[in-house]
Coordinates of C-alpha atoms in Angstrom, one line a residue:
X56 CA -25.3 -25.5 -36.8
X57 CA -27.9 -28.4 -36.9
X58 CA -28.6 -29.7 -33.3
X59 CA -27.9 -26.4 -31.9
X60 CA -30.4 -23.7 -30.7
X61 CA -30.3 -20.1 -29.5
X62 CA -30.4 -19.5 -25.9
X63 CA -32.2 -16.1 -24.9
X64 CA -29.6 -14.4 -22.8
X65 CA -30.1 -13.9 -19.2
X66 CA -28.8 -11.4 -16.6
X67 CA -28.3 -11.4 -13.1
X68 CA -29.6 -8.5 -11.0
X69 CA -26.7 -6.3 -11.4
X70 CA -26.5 -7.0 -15.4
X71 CA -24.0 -9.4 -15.4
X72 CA -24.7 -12.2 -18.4
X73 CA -25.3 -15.2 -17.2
X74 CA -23.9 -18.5 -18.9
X75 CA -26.2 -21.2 -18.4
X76 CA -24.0 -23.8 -20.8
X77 CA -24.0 -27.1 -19.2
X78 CA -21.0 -28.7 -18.1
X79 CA -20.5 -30.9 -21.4
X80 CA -20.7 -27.6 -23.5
X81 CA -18.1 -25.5 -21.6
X82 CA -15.9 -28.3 -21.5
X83 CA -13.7 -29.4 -18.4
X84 CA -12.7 -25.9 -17.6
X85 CA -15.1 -25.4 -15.4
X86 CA -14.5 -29.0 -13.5
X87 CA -10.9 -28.1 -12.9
X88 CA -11.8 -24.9 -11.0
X89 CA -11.0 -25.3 -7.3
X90 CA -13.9 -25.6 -5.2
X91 CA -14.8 -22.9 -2.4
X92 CA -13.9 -24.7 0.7
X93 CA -10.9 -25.6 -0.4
X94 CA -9.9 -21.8 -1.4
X95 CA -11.5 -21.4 2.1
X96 CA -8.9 -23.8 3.9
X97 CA -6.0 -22.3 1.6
X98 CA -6.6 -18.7 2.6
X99 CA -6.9 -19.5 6.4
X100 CA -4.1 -21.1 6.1
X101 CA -2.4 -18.5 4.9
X102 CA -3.4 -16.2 7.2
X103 CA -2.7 -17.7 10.3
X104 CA 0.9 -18.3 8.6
X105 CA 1.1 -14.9 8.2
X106 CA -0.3 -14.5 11.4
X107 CA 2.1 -16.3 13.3
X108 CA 4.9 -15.1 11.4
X109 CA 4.1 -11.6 12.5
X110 CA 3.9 -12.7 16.1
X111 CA 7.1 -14.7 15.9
X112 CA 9.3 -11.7 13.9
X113 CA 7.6 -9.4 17.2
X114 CA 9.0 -11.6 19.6
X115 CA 12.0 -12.2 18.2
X116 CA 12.8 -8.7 17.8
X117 CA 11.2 -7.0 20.5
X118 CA 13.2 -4.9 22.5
X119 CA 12.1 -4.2 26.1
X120 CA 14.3 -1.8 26.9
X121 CA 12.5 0.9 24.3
X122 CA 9.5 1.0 25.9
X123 CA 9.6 -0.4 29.5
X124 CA 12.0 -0.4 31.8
X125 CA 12.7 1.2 35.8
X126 CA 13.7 4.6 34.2
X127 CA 10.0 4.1 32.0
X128 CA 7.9 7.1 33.8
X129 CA 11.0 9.2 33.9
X130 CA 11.4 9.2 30.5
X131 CA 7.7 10.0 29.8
X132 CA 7.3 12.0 32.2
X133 CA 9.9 14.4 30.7
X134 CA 8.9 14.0 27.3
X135 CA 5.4 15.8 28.2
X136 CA 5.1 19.5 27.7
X137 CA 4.4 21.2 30.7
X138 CA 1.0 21.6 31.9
X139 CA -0.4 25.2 32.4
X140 CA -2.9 26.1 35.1

């Protein structure tokens, strides 16, 4: 191809090729990638909807009377094996 030259290749520290094409070569694939802070924002996002999720299902579905509760130490208390002396 006239114009065009041969690049030596180059290789990050763990062997990985690098591509050093500029912009205008790759094309606009590389200008419609997302950029990090905003795949930061989206996945704190998510997780604190998950998050809260989590905490709402808890609270919507916790049962008090499984694990507390006046007859509480009874219970545990006779679910222990006895101790030996």
């Amino acid at each position: 191809m006239p114009g065009s030259t041969m690049r030596p290749a180059i290789f990050d520290p763990f062997g990985e090729r690098l591509d050093l094409r500029s912009a205008q070569e790759t094309g606009c694939a590389a200008a419609r990638r997302r950029p990090v802070r905003t795949r930061r924002i989206i996945g704190a996002v998510l997780f604190w909807a998950l998050a809260a999720g989590l905490i709402t299902a808890r609270g919507a579905f916790f049962d008090p009377s499984t694990a507390f509760g006046p007859d509480a130490p009874a219970r545990v208390a006779a679910s222990q094996a006895p101790v030996l002396r």
